Coordinates of C-alpha atoms and ligand atoms in Angstrom, one line a residue:
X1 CA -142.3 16.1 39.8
X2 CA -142.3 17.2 43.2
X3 CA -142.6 14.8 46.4
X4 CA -141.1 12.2 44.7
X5 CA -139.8 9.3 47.2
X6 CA -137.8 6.4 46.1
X7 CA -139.0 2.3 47.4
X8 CA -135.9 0.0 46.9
X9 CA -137.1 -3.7 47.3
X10 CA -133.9 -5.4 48.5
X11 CA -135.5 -8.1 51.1
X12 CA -134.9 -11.4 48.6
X13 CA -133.0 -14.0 49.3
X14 CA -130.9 -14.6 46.1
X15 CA -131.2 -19.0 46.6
X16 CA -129.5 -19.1 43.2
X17 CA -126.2 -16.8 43.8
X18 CA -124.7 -19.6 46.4
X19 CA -123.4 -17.2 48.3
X20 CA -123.6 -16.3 52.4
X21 CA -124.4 -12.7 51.0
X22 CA -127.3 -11.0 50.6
X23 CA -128.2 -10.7 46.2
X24 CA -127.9 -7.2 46.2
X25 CA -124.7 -7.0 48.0
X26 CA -122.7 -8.6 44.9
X27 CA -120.9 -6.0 43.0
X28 CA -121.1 -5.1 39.3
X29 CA -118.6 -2.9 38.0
X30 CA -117.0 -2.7 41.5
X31 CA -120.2 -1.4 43.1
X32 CA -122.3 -3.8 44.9
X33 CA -125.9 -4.0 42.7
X34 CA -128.1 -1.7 45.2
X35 CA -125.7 1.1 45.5
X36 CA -126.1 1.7 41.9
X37 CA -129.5 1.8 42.3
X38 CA -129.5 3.7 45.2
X39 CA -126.9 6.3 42.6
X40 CA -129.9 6.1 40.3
X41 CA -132.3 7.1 42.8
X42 CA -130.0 9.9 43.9
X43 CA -130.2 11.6 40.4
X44 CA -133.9 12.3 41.3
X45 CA -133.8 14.1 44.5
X46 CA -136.3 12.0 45.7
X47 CA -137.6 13.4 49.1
X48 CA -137.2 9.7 50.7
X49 CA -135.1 6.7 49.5
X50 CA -136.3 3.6 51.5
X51 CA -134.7 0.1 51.2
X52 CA -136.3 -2.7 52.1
X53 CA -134.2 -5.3 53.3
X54 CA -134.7 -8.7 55.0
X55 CA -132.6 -11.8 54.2
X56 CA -129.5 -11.1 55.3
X57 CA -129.5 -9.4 58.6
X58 CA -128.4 -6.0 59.0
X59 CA -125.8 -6.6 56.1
X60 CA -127.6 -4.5 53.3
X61 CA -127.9 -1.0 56.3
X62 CA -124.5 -1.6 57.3
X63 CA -122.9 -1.7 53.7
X64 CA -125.2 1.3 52.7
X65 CA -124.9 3.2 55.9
X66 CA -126.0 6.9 54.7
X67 CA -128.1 9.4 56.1
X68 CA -130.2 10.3 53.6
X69 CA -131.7 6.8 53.2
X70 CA -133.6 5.1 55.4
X71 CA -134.3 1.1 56.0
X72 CA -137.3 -1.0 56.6
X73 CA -137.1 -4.2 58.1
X74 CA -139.7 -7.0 56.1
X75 CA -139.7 -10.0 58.2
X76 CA -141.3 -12.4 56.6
X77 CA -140.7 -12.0 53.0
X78 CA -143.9 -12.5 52.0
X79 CA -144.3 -11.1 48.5
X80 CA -143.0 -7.9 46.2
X81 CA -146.8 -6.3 47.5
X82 CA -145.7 -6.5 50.8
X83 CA -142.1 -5.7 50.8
X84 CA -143.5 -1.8 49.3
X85 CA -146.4 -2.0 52.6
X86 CA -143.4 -2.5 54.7
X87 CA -142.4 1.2 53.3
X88 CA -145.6 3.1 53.4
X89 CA -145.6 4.0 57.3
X90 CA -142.7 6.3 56.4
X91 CA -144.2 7.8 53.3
X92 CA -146.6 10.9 53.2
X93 CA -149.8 11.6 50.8
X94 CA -148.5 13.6 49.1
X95 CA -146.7 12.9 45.6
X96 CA -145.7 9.7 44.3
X97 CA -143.9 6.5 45.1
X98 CA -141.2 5.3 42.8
X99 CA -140.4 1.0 43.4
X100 CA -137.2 0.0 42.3
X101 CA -135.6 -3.2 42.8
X102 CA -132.2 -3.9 44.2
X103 CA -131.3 -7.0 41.8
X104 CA -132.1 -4.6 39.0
X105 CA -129.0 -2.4 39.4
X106 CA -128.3 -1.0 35.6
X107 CA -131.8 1.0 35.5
X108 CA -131.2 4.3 33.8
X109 CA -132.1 8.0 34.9
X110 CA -133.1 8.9 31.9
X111 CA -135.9 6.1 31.5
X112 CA -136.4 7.3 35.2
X113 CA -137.5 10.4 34.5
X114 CA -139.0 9.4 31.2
X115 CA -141.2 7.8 33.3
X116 CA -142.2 11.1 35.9
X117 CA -142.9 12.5 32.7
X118 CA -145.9 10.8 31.5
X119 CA -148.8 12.6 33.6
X120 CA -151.1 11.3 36.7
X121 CA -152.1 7.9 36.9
X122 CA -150.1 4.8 37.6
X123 CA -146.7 4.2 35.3
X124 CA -145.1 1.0 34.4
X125 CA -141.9 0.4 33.5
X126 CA -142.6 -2.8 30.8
X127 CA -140.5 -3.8 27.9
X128 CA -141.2 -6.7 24.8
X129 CA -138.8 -9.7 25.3
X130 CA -138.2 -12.4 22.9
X131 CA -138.2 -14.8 25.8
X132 CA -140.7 -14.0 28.3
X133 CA -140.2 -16.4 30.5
X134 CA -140.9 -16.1 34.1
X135 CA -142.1 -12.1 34.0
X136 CA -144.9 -11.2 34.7
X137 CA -147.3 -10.5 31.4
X138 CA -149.0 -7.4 30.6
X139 CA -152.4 -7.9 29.3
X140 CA -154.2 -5.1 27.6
X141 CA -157.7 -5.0 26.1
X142 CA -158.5 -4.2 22.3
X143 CA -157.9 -0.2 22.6
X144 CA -154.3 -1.3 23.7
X145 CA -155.6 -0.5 27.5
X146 CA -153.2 -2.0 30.4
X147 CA -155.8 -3.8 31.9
X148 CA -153.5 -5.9 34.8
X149 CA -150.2 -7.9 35.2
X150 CA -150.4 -11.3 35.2
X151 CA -147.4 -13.8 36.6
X152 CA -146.0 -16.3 34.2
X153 CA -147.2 -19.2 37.2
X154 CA -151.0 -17.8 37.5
X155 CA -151.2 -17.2 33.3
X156 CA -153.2 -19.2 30.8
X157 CA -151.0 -20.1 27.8
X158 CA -152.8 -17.8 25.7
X159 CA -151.5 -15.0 28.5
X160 CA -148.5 -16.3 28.4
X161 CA -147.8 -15.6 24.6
X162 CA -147.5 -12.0 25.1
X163 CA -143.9 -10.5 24.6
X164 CA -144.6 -7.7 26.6
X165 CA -143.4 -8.4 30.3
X166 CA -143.2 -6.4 33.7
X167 CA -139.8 -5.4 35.0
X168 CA -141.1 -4.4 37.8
X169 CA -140.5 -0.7 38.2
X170 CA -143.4 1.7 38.6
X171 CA -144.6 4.9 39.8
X172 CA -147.2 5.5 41.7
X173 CA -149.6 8.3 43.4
X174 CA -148.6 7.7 47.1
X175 CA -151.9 7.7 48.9
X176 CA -153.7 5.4 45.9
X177 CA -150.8 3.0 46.4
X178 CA -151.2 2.4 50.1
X179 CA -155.0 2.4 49.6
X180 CA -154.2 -0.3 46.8
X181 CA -152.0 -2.4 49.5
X182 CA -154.3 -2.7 51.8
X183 CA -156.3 -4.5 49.1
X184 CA -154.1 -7.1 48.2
X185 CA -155.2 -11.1 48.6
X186 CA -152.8 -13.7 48.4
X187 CA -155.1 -15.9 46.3
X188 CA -152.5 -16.7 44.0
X189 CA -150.0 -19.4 42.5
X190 CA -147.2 -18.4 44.6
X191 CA -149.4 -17.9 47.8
X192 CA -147.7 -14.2 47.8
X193 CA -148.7 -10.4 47.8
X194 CA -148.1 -9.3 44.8
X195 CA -147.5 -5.6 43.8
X196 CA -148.8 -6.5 40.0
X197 CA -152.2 -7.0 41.5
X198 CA -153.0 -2.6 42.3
X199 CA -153.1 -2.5 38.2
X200 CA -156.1 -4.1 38.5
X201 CA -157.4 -2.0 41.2
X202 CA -156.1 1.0 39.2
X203 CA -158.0 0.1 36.3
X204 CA -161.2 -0.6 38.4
X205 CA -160.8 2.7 40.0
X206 CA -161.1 4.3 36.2
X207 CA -156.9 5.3 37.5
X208 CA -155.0 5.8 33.6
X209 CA -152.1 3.4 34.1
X210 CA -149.2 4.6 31.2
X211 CA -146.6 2.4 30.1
X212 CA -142.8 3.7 29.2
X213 CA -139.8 1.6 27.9
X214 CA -136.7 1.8 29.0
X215 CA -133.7 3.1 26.1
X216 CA -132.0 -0.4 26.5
X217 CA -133.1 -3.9 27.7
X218 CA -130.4 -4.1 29.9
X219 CA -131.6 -1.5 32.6
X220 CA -134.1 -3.7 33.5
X221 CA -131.8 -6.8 33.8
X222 CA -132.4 -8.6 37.2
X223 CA -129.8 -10.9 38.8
X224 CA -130.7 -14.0 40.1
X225 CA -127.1 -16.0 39.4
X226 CA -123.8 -15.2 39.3
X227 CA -124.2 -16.5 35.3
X228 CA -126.4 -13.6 35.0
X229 CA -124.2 -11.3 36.9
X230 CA -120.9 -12.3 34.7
X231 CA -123.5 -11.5 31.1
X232 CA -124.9 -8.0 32.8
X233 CA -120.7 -7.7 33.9
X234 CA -119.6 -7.9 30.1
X235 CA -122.9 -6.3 29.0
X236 CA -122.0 -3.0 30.8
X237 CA -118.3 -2.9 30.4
X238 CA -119.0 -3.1 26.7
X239 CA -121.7 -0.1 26.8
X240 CA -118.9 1.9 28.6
X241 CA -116.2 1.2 26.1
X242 CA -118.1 2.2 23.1
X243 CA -119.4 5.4 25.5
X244 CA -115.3 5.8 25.1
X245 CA -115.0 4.9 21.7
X246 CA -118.0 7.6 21.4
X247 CA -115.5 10.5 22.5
X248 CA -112.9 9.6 20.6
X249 CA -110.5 7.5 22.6
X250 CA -108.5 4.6 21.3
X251 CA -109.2 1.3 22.9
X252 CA -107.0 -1.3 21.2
X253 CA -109.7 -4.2 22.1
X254 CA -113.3 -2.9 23.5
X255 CA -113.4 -6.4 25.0
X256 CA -110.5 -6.7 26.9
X257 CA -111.5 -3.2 29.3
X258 CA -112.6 -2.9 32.8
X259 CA -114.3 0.3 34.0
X260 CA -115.1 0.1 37.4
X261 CA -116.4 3.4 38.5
X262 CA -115.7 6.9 36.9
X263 CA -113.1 7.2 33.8
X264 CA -113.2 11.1 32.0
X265 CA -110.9 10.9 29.0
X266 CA -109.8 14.0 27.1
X267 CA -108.6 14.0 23.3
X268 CA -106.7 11.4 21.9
X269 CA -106.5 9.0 24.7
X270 CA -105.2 5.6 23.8
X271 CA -105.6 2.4 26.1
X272 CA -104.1 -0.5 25.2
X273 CA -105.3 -4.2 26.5
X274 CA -106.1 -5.4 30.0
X275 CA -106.2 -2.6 31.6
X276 CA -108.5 -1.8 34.9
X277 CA -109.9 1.4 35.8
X278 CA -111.3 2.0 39.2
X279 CA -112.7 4.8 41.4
X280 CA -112.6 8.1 39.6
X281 CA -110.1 8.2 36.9
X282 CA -109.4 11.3 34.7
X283 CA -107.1 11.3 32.0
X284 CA -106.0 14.1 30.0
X285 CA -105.7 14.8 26.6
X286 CA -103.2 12.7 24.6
X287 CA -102.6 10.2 27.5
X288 CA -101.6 6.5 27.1
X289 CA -101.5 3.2 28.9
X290 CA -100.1 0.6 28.3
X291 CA -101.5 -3.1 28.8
X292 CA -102.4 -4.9 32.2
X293 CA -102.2 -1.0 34.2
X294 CA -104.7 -1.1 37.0
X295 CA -105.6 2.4 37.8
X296 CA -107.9 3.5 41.0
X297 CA -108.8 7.5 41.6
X298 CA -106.3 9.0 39.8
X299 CA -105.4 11.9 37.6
X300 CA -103.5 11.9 34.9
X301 CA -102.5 14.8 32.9
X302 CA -101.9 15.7 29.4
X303 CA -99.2 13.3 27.5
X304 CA -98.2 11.5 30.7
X305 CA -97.4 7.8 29.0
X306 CA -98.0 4.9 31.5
X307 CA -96.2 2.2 29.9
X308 CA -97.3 -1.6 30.9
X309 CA -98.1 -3.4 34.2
X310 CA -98.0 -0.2 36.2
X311 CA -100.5 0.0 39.2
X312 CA -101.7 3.4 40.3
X313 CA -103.6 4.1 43.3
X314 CA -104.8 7.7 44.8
X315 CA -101.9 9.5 42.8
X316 CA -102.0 12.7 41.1
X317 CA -99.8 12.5 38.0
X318 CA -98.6 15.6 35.9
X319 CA -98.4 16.3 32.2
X320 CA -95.7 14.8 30.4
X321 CA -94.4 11.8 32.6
X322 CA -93.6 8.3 31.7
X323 CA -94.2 5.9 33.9
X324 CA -93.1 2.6 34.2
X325 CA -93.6 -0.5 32.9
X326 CA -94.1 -2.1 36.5
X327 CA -94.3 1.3 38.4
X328 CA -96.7 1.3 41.6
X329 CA -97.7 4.7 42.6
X330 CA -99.0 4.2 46.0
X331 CA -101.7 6.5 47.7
X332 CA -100.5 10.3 48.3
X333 CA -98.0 9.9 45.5
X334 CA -98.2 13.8 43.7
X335 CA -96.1 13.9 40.5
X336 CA -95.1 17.3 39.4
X337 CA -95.0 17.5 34.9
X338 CA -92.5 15.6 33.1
X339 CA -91.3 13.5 35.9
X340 CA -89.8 9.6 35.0
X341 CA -90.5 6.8 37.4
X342 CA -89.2 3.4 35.7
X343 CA -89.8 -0.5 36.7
X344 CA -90.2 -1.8 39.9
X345 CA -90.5 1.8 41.9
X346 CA -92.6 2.2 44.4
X347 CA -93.6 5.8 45.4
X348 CA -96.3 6.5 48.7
X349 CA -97.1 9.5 50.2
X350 CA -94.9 11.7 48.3
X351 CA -94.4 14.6 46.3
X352 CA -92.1 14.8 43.1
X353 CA -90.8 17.9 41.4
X354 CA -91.0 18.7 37.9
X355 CA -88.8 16.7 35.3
X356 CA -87.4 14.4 38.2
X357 CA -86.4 11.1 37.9
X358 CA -86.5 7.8 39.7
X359 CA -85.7 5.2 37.1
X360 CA -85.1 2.5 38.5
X361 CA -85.9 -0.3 41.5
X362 CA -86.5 2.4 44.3
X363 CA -88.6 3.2 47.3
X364 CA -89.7 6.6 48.0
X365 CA -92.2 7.1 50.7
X366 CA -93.1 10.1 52.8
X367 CA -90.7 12.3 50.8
X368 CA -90.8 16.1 49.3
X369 CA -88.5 16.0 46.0
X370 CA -87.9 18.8 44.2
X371 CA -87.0 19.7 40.7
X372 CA -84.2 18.4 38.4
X373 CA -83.5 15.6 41.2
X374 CA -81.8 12.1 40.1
X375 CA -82.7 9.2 42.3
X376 CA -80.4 6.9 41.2
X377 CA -81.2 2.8 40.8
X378 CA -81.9 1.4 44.5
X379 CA -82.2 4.4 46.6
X380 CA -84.2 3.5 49.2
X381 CA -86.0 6.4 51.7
X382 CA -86.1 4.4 55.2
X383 CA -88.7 6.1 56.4
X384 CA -90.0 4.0 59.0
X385 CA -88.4 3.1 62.6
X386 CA -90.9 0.2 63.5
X387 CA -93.3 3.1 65.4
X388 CA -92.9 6.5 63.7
X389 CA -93.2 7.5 59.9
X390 CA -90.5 10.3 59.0
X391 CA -90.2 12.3 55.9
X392 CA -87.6 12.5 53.7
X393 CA -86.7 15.8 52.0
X394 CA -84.8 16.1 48.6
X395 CA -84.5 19.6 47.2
X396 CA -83.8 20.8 44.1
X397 CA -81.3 19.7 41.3
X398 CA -80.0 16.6 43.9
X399 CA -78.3 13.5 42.3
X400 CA -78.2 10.1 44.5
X401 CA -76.4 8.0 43.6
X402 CA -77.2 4.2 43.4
X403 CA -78.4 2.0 46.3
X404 CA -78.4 4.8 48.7
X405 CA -80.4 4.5 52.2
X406 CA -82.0 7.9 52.9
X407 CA -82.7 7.4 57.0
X408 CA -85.5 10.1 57.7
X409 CA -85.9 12.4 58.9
X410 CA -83.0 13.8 56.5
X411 CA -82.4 16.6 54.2
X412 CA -80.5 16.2 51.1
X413 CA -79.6 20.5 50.4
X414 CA -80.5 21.8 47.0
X415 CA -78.2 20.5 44.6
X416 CA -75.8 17.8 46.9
X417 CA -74.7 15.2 45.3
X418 CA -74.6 11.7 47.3
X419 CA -72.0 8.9 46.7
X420 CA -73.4 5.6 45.4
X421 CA -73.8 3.0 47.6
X422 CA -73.9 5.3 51.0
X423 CA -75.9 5.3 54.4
X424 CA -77.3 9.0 55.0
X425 CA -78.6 10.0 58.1
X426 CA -77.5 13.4 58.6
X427 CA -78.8 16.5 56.8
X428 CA -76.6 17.4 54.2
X429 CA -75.1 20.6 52.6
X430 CA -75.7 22.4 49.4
X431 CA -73.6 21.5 46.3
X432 CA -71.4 19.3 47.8
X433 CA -70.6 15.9 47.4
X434 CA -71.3 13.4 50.1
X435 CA -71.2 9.8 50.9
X436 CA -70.6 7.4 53.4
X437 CA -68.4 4.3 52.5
X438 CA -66.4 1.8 54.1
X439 CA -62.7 1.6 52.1
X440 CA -62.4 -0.4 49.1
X441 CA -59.5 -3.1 49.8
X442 CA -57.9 -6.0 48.1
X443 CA -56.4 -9.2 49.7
X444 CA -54.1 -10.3 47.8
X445 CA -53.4 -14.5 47.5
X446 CA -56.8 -15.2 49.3
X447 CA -58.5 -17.9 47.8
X448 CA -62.3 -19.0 46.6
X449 CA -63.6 -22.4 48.9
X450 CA -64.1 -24.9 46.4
X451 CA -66.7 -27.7 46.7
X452 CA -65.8 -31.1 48.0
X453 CA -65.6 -33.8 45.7
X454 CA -66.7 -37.4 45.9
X455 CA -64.3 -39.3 45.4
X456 CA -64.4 -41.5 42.5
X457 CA -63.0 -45.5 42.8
Ligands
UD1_1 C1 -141.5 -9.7 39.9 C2 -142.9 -9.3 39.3 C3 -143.0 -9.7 37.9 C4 -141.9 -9.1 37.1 C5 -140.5 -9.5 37.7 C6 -139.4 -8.7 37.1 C7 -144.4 -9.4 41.2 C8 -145.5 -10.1 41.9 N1 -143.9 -9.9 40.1 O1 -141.5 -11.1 39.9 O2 -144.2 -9.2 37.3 O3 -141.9 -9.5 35.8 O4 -140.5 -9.1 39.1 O5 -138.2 -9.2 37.5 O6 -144.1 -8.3 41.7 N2 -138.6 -8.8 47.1 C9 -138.7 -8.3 48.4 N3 -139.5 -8.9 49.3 C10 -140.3 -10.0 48.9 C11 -140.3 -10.4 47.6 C12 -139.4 -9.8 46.7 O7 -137.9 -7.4 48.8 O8 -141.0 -10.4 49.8 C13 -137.7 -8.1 46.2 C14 -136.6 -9.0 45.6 O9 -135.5 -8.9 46.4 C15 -136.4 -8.5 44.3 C16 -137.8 -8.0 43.8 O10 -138.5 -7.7 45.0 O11 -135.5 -7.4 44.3 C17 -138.5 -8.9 42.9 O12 -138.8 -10.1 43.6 P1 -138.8 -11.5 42.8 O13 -139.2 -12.5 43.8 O14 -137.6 -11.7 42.0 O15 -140.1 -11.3 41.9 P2 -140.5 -12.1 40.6 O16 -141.2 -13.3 41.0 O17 -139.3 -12.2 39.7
MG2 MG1 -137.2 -11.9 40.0

């Protein structure tokens, strides 16, 4: 459909969430609600996206800041009717109008486009609840005609037995809808404009109004509570686990997963518990991690093992590594294939060679490793003077010994060996051994302080 443009109604106030924050600014799955809408809308190409905002202040622009939509003010709220008039100053003739709402955030493309599919006319987006309570009803007349939309507060009881409810999303012929605005009264329950009413006017105006469904009754979930926020929460992290369990990966408990973004998963993945995934997350085939790993834009390549409580953050990681249990790749951190990073290692900024090895209780920041290299237990790279970073460079087939300082900037020469327990702060040179170490010495007769002793009477 061409000249599509995109109404997001963001304005409400969200009374129920108890929060200083605007409703729509609450994440779910680590994205606040209206930016997955506003991702939704994207899919389209819609000529405009236009979000209507009002409680609040300038919160919902600022957190959405992006060219390529643009915000309407409605001050007062007066009504889902004339939160969309708000929009139509911006909005040609031509083509159609697509109202989304911005406590709705799980809406689908597919039922999206389902919708552009089903000719001129006005569509609704309505679906059959078991519980309609407090939607809006559609009413239809005995050839199964939409005829309008009624609100649960203005409906007889006998309109208020019908299962099928508005969610609120509709498409509409741009120039009928803002002829259709102009029309609405507020001679209603709720005192408000309501958008519901221009089915009415369609059908008066002999306009076919179509109904689609959406593909699941969650998409048209809206959020008026954080109690409905923590059920759509769990409600989408299990649809994404079974999407998982779809491709073939293992998930050792589909309740006990946390996808918060983007997570591609080649062959014979296996996840085990707890585990967060956030950002864009690719794993490659055969990969596994281990319980409690909390995992943020990252790639991970074929057969790497991440073993438990390992945090990984903006890292590239090769094929064939293990990693961890408590390892904390830190952003910039670029692991070559088969490299080991044991517990409590902390790696930033850096680049590791192929089948290196940090193993144990280590810092390495801002450094270039190469190949073959052995940072021994406690090496630390001071990379820092209080002002300036510096970078650390390790070349190939190096062995440091344990609880070495690396002060950068520094060289360690391909395949020098450094004494345990040294300072280095000058470059040093290929294939030879060097440390820096005070002398061991004994003194012989001295003797350990002992504790005084109360005396006892
Ligand atoms: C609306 C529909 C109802 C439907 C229900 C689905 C109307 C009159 N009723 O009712 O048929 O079943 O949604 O959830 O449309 N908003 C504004 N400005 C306003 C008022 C609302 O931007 O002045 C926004 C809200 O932020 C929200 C959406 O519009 O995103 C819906 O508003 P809400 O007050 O929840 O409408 P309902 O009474 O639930
Ligand atoms: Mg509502």
């Amino acid at each position: 459909m061409n000249n599509l443009n995109v109404v997001i109604l963001a304005a409400g106030k969200g009374t129920r969430m108890y929060s200083d924050k605007p409703k729509v600014l609450h994440a779910l799955a680590g994205k606040t609600m209206v930016r997955h809408v506003v991702d939704c809308a994207k899919l389209l190409h819609p000529g405009k996206t236009i979000v209507v905002y009002g409680h609040g202040g300038e919160a919902v622009p600022q957190a959405l800041s992006s060219s390529d939509i643009s915000f309407v003010l409605q001050e007062p709220q007066l009504g889902t009717g004339h939160a969309v008039q708000q929009a139509m100053p911006l909005l040609a003739d031509e083509g159609y109008t697509l109202v989304l709402y911005g406590d709705v955030p799980l809406i689908q493309y597919a039922t999206l486009h389902q919708m552009q599919q089903t000719g001129s006319g006005l569509t609704l987006l309505t679906v059959n609840m078991d519980n309609p309570a407090g939607y809006g009803r559609i009413v239809r007349n005995e050839s199964g005609d939409v005829i309008s939309i009624v609100e649960e507060k203005d409906a007889t009881p006998e309109i208020r037995e019908i299962r099928e409810v508005n969610t609120g999303i509709l498409l509409a012929p741009t120039k009928l809808l803002r002829t259709w605005l102009t029309g609405l009264q507020t001679n209603n329950a709720q005192g408000e404009y309501y958008l519901t009413d221009i089915v009415g006017m369609a059908v008066d105006a002999g306009v076919a109004v179509h109904t689609v469904q959406p593909a699941f009754e969650w998409e048209i979930q809206g959020i008026n509570s954080k109690s409905q926020l923590a059920v759509l929460e769990r409600t989408w992290q299990r649809v994404q686990a079974n999407r998982l369990l779809a491709f073939g990966v293992t998930l050792m408990d589909t309740e006990r997963l946390d996808v918060r973004g983007e997570l591609a998963c080649g062959r014979d993945v296996e996840i085990d518990v707890g585990c967060i995934f956030e950002g864009k997350v690719t794993l490659g085939n055969k990969v596994q991690i281990g319980a409690y790993c909390i995992i943020r834009n990252a790639t991970i390549a074929e057969g790497t093992q991440i073993a438990p409580y390992s945090h990984i953050d903006e890292s590239v990681v090769g094929a064939d590594c293990r990693i961890g249990p408590y390892a904390r790749l830190r952003p910039g951190a670029k692991l070559h294939n088969e490299v080991h990073v044991g517990n409590f290692v902390e790696i930033k900024n850096s680049e590791i060679g192929f089948n290196s090895k940090a193993n144990h209780l280590s810092y390495i920041g801002d450094a270039s490793i190469g190949a073959r290299v052995n940072v021994g237990a406690g090496t630390i790279t001071c990379n820092y003077d209080g002002a300036n970073k510096y970078r650390t460079i390790i070349e190939d087939d190096v062995f440091i010994g344990s609880d070495t300082q690396l002060v950068a900037p520094v060289t360690i020469a391909k395949g020098s060996t450094i004494g345990a327990g040294s300072t280095i702060t000058r470059n040093t040179p290929p294939d030879e051994l060097t440390l820096s170490r005070s002398k061991q010495l004994t003194i012989s007769g001295w003797s350990r302080p002992v504790k005084n002793k109360p005396v006892s009477s």
